Short mmCIF file of C-alpha atoms in Angstrom, two decimals:
data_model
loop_
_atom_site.label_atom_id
_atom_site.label_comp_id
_atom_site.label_asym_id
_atom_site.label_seq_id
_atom_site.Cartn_x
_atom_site.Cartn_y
_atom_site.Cartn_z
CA UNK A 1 -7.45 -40.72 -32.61
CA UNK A 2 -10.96 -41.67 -33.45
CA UNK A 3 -13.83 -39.86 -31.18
CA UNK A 4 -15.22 -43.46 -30.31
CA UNK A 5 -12.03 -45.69 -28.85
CA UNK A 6 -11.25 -41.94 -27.26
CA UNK A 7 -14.30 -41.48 -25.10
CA UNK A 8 -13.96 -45.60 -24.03
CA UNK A 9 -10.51 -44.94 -22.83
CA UNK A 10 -11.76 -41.75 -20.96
CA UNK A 11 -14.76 -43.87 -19.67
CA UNK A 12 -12.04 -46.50 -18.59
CA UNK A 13 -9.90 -44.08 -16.63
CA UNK A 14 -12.79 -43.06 -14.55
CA UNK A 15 -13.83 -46.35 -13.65
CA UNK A 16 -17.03 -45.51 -15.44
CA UNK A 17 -19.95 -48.03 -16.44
CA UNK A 18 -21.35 -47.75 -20.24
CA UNK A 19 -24.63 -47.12 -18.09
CA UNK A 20 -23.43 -44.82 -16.50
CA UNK A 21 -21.90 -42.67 -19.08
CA UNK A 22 -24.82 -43.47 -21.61
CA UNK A 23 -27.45 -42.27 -18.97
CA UNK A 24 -30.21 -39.53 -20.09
CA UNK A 25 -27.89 -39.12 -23.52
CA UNK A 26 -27.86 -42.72 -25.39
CA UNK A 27 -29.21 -45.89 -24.30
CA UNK A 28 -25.36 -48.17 -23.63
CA UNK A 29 -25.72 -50.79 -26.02
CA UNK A 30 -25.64 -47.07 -28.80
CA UNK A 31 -22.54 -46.01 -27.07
CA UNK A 32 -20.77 -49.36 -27.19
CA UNK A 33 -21.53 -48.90 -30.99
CA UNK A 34 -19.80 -45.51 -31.05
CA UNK A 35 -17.16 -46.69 -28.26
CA UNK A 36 -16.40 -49.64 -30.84
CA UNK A 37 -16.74 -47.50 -34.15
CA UNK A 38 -19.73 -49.46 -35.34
CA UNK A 39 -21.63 -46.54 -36.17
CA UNK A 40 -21.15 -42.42 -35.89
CA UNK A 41 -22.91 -40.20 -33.41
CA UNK A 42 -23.94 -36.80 -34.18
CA UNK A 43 -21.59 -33.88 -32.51
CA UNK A 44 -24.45 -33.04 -30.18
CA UNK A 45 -24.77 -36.93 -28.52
CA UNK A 46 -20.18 -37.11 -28.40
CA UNK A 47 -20.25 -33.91 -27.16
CA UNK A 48 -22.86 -34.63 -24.41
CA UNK A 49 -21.09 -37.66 -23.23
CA UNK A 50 -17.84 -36.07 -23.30
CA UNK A 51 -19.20 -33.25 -21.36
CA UNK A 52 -19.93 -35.94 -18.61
CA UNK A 53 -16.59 -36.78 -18.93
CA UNK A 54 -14.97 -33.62 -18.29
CA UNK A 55 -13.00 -33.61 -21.67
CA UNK A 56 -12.78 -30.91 -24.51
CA UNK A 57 -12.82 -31.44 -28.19
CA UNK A 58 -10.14 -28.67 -28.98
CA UNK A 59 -7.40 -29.86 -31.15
CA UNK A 60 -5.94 -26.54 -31.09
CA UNK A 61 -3.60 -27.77 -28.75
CA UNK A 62 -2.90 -31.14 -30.21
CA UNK A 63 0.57 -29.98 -31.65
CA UNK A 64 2.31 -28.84 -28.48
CA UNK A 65 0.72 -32.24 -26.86
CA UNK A 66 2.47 -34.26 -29.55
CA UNK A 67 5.77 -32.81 -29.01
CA UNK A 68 5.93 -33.04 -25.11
CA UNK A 69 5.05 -36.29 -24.89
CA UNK A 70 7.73 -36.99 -27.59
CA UNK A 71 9.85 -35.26 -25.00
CA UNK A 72 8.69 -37.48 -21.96
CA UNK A 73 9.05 -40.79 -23.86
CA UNK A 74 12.91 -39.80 -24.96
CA UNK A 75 13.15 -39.06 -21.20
CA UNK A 76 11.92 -43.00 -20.22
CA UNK A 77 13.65 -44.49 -22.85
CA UNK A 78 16.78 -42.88 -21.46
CA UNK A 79 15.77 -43.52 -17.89
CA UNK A 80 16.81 -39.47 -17.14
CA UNK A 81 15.66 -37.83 -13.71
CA UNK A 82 12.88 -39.48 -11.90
CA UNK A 83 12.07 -35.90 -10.72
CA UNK A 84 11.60 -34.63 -14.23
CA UNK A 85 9.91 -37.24 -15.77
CA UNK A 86 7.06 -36.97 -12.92
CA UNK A 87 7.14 -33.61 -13.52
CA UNK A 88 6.36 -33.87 -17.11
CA UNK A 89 3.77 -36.46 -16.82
CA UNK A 90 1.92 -34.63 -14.40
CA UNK A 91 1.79 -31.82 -16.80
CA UNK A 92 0.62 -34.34 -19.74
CA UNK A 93 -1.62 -36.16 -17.85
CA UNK A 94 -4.07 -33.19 -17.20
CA UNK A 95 -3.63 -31.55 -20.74
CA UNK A 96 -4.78 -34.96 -22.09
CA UNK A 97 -7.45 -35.06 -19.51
CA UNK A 98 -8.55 -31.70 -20.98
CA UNK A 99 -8.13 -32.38 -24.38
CA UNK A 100 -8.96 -34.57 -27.01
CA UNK A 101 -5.19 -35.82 -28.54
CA UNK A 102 -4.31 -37.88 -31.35
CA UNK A 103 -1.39 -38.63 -28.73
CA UNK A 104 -4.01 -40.34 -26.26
CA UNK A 105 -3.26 -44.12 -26.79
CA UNK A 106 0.43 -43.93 -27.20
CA UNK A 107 0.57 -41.56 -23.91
CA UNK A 108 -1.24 -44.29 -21.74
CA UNK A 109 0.74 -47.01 -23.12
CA UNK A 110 3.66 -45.13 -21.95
CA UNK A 111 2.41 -45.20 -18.66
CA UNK A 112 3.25 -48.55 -17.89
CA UNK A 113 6.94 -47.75 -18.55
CA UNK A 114 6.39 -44.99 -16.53
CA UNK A 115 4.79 -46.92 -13.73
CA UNK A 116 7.97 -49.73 -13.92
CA UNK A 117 10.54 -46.86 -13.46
CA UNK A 118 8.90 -45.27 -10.50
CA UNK A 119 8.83 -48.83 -9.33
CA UNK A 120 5.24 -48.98 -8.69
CA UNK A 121 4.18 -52.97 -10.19
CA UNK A 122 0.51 -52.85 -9.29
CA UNK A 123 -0.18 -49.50 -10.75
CA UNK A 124 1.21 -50.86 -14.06
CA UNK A 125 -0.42 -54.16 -13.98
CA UNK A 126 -4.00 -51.65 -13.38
CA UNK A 127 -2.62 -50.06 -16.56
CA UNK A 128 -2.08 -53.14 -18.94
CA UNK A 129 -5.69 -54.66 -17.52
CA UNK A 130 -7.11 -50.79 -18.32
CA UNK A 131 -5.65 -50.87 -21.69
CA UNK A 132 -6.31 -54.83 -22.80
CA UNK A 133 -9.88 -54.01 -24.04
CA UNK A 134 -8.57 -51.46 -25.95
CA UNK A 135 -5.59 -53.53 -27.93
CA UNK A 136 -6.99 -55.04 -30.72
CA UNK A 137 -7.68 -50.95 -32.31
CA UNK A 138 -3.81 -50.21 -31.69
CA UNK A 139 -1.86 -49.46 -34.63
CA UNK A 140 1.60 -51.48 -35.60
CA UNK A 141 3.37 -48.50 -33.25
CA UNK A 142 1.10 -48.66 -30.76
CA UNK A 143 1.25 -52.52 -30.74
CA UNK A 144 5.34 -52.44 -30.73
CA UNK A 145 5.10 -50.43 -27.30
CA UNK A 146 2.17 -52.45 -25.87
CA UNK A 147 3.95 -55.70 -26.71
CA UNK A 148 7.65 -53.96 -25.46
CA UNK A 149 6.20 -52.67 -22.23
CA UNK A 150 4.25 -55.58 -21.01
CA UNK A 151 7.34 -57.50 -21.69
CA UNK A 152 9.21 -55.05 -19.82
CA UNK A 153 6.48 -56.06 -16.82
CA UNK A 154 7.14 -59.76 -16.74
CA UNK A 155 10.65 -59.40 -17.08
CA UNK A 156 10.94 -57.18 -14.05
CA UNK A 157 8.27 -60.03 -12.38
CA UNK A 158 10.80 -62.33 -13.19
CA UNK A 159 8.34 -64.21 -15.67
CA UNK A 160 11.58 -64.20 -18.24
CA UNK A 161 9.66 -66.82 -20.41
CA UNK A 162 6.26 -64.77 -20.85
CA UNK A 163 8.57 -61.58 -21.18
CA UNK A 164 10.65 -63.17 -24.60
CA UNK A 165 7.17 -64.02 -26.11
CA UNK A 166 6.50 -60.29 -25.69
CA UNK A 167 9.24 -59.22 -27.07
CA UNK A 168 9.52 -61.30 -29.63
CA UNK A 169 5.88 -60.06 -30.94
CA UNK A 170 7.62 -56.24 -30.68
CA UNK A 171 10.35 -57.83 -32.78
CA UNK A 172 7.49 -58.81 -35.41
CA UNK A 173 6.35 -55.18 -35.80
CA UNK A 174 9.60 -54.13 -36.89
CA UNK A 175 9.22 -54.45 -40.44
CA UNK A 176 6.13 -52.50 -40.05
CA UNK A 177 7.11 -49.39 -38.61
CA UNK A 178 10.12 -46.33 -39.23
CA UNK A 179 11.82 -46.65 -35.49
CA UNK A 180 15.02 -44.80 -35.08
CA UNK A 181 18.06 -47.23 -35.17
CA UNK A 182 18.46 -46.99 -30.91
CA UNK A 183 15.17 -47.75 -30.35
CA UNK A 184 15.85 -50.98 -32.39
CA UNK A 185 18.81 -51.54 -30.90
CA UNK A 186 17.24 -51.18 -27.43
CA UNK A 187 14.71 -53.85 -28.42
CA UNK A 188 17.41 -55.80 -29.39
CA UNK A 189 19.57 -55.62 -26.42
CA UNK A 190 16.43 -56.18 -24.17
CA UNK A 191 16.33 -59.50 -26.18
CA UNK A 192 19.55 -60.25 -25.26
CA UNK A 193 19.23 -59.72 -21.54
CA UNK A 194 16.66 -61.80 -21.86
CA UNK A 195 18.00 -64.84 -23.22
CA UNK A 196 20.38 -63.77 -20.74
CA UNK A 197 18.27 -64.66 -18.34
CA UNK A 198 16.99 -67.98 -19.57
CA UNK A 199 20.57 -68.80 -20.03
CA UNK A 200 20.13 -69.50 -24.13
CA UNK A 201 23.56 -68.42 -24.62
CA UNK A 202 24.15 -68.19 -28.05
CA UNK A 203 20.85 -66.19 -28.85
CA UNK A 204 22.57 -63.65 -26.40
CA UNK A 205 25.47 -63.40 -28.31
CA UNK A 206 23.48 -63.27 -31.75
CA UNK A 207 20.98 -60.23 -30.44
CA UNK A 208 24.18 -58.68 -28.52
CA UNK A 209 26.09 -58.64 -31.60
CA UNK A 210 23.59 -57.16 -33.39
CA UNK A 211 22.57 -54.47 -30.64
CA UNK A 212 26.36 -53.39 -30.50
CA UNK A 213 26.31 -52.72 -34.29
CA UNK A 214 24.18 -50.41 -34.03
CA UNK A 215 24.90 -48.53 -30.70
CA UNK A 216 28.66 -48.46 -32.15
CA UNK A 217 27.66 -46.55 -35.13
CA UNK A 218 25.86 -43.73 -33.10
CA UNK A 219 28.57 -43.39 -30.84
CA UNK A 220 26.47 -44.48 -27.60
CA UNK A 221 29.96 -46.11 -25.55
CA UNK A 222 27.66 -46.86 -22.56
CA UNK A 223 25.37 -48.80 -24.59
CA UNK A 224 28.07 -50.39 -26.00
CA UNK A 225 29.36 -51.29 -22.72
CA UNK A 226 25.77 -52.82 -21.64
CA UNK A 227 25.94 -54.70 -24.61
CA UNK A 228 29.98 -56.18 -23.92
CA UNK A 229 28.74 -57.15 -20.18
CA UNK A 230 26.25 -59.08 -21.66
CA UNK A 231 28.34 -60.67 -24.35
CA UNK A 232 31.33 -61.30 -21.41
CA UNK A 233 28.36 -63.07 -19.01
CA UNK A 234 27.53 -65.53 -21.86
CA UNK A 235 30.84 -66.63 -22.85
CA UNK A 236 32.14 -66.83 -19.32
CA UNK A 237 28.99 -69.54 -19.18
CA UNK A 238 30.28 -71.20 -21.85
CA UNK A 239 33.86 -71.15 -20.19
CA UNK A 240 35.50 -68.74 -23.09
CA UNK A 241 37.29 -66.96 -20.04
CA UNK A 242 39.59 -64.88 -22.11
CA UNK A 243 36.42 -63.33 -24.14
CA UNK A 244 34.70 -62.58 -21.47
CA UNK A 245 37.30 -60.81 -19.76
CA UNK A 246 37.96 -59.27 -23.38
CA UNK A 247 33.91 -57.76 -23.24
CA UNK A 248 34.47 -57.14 -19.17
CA UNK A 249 37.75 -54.80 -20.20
CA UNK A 250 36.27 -52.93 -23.08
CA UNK A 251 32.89 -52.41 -20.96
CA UNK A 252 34.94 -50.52 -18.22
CA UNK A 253 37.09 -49.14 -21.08
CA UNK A 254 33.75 -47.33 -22.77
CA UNK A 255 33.24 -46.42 -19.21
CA UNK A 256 36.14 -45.17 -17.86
CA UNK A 257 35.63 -42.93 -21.82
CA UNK A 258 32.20 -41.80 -20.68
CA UNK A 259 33.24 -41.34 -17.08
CA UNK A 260 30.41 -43.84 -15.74
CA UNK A 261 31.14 -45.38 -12.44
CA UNK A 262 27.77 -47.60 -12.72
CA UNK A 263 29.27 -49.63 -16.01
CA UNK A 264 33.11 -49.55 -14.59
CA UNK A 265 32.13 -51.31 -11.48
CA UNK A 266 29.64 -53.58 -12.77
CA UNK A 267 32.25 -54.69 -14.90
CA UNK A 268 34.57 -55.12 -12.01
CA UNK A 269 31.53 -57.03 -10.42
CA UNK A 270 31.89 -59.62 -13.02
CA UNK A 271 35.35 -60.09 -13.32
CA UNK A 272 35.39 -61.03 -9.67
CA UNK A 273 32.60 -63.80 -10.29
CA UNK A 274 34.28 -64.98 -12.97
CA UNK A 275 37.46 -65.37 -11.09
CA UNK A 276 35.72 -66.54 -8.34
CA UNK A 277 33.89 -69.28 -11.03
CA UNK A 278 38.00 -70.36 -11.73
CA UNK A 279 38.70 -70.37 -8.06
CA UNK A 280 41.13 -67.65 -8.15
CA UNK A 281 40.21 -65.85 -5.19
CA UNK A 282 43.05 -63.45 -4.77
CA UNK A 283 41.89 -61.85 -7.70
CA UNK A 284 37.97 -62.18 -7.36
CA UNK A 285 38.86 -60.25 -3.77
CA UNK A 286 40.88 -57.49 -5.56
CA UNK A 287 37.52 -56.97 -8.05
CA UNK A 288 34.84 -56.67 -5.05
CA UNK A 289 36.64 -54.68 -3.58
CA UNK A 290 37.28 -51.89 -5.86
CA UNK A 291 33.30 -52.30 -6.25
CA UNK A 292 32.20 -52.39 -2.55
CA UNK A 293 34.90 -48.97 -1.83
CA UNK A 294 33.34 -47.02 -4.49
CA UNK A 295 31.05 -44.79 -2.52
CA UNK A 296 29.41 -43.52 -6.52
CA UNK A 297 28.47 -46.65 -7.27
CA UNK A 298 24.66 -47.75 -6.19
CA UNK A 299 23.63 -49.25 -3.14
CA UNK A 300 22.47 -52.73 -4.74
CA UNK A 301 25.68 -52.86 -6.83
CA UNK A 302 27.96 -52.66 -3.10
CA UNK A 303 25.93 -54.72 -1.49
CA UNK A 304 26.46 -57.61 -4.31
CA UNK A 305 30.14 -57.05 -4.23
CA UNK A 306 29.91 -57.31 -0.08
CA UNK A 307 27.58 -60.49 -0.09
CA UNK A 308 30.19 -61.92 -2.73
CA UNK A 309 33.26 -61.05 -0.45
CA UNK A 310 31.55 -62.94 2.49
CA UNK A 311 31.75 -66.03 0.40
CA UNK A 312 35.21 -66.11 -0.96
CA UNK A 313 36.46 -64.86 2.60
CA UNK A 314 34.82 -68.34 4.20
CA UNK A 315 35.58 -70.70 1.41
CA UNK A 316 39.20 -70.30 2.05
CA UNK A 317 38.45 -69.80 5.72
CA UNK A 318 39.60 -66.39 6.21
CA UNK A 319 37.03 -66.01 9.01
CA UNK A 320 37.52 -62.90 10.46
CA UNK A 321 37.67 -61.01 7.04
CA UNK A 322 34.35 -63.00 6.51
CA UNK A 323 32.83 -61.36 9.70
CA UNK A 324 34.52 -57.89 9.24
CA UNK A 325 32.38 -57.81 5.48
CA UNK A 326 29.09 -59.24 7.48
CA UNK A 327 29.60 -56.05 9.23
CA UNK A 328 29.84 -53.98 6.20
CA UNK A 329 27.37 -55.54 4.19
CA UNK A 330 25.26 -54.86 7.78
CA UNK A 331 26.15 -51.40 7.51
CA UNK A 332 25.57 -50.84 4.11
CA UNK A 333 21.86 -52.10 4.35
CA UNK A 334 20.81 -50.22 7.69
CA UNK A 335 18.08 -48.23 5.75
CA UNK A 336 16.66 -51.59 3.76
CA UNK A 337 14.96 -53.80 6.18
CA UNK A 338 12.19 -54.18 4.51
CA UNK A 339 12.85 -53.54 0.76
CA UNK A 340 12.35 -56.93 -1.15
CA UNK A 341 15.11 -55.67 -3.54
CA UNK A 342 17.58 -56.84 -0.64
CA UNK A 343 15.83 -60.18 0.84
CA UNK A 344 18.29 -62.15 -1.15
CA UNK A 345 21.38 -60.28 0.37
CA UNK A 346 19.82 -60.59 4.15
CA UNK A 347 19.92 -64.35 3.29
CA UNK A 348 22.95 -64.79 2.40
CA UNK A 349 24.63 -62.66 5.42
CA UNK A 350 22.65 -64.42 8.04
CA UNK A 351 23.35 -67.16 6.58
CA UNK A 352 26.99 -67.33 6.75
CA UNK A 353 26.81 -65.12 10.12
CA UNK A 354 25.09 -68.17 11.96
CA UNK A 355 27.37 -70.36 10.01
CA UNK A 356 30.66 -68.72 11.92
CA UNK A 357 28.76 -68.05 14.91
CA UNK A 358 28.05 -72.09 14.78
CA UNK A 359 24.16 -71.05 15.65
CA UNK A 360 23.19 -74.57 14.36
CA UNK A 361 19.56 -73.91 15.16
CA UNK A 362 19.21 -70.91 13.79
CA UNK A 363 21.48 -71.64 10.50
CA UNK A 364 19.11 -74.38 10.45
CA UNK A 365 16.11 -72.92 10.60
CA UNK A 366 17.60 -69.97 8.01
CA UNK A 367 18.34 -71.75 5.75
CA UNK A 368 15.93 -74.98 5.35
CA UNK A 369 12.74 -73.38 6.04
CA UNK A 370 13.35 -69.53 4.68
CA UNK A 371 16.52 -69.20 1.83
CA UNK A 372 15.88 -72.24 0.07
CA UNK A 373 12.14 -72.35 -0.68
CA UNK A 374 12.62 -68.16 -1.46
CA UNK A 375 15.30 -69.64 -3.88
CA UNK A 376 13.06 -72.16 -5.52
CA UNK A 377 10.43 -69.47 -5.84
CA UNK A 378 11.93 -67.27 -7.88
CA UNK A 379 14.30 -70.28 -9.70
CA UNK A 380 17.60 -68.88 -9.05
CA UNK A 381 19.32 -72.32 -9.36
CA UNK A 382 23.13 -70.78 -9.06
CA UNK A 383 22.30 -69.96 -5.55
CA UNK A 384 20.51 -73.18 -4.96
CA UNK A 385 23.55 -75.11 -5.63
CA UNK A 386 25.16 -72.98 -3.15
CA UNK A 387 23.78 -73.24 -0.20
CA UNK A 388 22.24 -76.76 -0.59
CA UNK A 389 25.76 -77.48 -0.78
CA UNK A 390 26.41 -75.74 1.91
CA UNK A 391 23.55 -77.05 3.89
CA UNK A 392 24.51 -80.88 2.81
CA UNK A 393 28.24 -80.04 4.26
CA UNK A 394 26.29 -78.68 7.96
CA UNK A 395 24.80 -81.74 8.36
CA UNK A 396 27.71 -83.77 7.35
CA UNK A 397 29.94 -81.99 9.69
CA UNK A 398 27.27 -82.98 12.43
CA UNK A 399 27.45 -86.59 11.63
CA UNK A 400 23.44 -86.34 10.33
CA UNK A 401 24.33 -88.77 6.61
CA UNK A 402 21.07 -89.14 5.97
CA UNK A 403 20.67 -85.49 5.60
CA UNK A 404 23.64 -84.59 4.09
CA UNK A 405 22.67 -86.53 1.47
CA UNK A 406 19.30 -85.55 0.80
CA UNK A 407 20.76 -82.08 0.32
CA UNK A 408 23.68 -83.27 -2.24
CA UNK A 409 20.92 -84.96 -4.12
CA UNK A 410 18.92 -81.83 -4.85
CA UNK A 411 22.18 -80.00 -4.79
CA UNK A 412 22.56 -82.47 -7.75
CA UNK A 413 19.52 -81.94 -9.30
CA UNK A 414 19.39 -78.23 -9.10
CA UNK A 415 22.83 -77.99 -10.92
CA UNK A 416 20.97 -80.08 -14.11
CA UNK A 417 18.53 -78.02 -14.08
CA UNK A 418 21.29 -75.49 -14.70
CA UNK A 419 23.36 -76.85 -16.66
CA UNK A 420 20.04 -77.77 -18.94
CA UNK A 421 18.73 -74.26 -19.16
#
């Protein structure tokens, strides 16, 4: 990495001014030169400045550098032990502190992947506004995992739009760089998803398709299996039921071949919508079931299966089933008050809890003033047909027509929208 774009980034990290740094050494409009590469320094003026900034000019170590962090991104991209990975960061982050690294850029563009598994938003979006001066000196490889990451950002912000033009830049760079077939395929599945997402159906099946081509040849059967979830999801949208229950089987058969409970039940998860979608609820029971019981499966992925349970149980007025998995669903959460992960599934049991409790008031109040506007917010329209349906049929029951049908009519609307996506 060149000394100039290195010293900025160091500067960066430390929250430092050019004025600051340039102070008694350079006057700062000379060091933006060097910072921007429009001129050289001589060794005594870089190595003043990156005395001030605590950093050594020893490449001596730039080898073993290169091949841990090579290590640490193989351990993101797999999403291994949290445990590990912070360990190994820790240890990078203060040998390229100490160092100056041809592996500099590439590390702190990792970051933000590293920042989105720990969980921790705002210290990624510090990182992409940190880096964003710096982008237009990255390389094509550096660009394909700035573009990939911040994608990865809005996706998980549920910005699905501004995460496909992201992508679709990383997509771009493809032809410019010699990426290992997974990591394409990755990209390419993370297309899918998101299309996924913004419900463009066939573009999931195309990038699927593609992904599982690839993932087949290296033998990766859970990948595989991500990819057939995806691929089962789209064509159960497009009411193909027998291919997607073709893609749900083969994803839990890869699993049940890699012995992954995660992709068995998540497959399971997805039968029982889609036999909930065809009104079969005998056997969209028998699927959440096997998902909720499954004591290896995580938290989020039980609680789903429970929320989903509540609903079949009181659509076919099995009442006290629908109150025993309130209680479960309850239980399961005891720990999660206040984890925004779960706000979605503490609407929906309240919801139906007031509902058989005939709390008008507070179902009311639930509902109208809290569940739908969080729905609109974050444009989950499948819900939103839900329970303004559900809200429309309230007020009907209670004789109130001319709010019944105000709720039918965006009931209405909101299943366009859908349907349009």
């Amino acid at each position: 990495m060149e000394i100039g774009p290195y010293i900025k980034l160091h500067r960066i990290k430390q929250e430092m001014t050019q004025a600051e740094l340039a102070e008694g050494i350079v006057s700062f409009a000379y060091l933006s030169k060097i910072e921007n590469q429009k001129t050289e320094a001589s060794s005594n003026v870089i190595s003043l400045l990156c005395t001030r900034l605590g950093i050594q000019l020893n490449n001596d170590t730039d080898e073993t550098i290169r091949d841990k962090c090579q290590q640490w991104y193989e351990m993101l991209f797999e999403v291994n032990d949290k445990e590990e990975i912070i360990k190994t960061y820790k240890e990078l982050n203060s040998l390229m502190y100490e160092h100056h690294s041809d592996s500099l850029i590439l590390f702190e563009i990792h970051k933000i992947r590293y920042f989105l598994i720990l969980g921790e938003f705002e210290e990624a979006l510090t990182q992409i506004n940190r880096l964003a001066d710096m982008s237009g000196t990255f390389d094509s490889l550096h660009q394909f995992y700035w573009y990939k990451f911040k994608g990865n950002y809005s996706s998980l912000n549920g910005e699905f739009s501004q995460a496909m033009r992201m992508y679709r830049i990383a997509e771009e760079k493809l032809n410019q760089l010699e990426l290992s077939e997974e990591k394409i395929a990755d990209l390419l599945y993370t297309i899918a998803v998101t299309h996924s997402k913004l419900r463009n159906t066939l573009e999931v099946i195309e990038y699927a398709e593609k992904a599982i081509d690839i993932f087949r040849k290296q033998y990766n059967f859970i990948r595989c299996a991500q990819c057939h979830i995806v691929l089962g999801i789209s064509y159960r949208r497009i009411r193909m039921y027998d291919k997607a229950i073709k893609n749900y089987n083969l994803a839990k058969h890869l699993g049940q071949l890699s012995q992954n409970k995660q992709i068995i039940q998540l497959a399971n998860q997805n039968l029982g919508y889609l036999h909930s979608t065809k009104g079969d609820t005998k056997e969209a029971i028998h699927f959440y079931e096997e998902v909720v019981d499954d004591q290896e499966v995580v938290l989020v992925e039980r609680v789903a299966a429970a929320t989903s349970l509540i609903k079949e149980y009181y659509n076919v007025y099995n009442f006290d089933q629908a109150k025993r998995m309130i209680g479960r669903s309850l239980d399961l959460l005891e720990e999660k008050n206040n984890n925004e992960e779960y706000k979605l599934f503490y609407y929906i049991i309240y919801t139906y809890d007031y509902a058989l409790k005939k709390e008008k008031d507070k179902f009311e109040s639930l509902v109208i003033d809290e569940f739908i506007p969080y729905l609109k917010k974050h444009k989950d329209y499948a819900n939103l047909v839900i329970y303004t349906n559900m809200v429309a049929k309230h007020f009907e029951g209670h004789n109130r027509y001319k709010d019944a049908v105000k709720y039918y009519k965006l009931a209405n609307i909101t299943y366009e929208e859908l349907v349009s996506l």
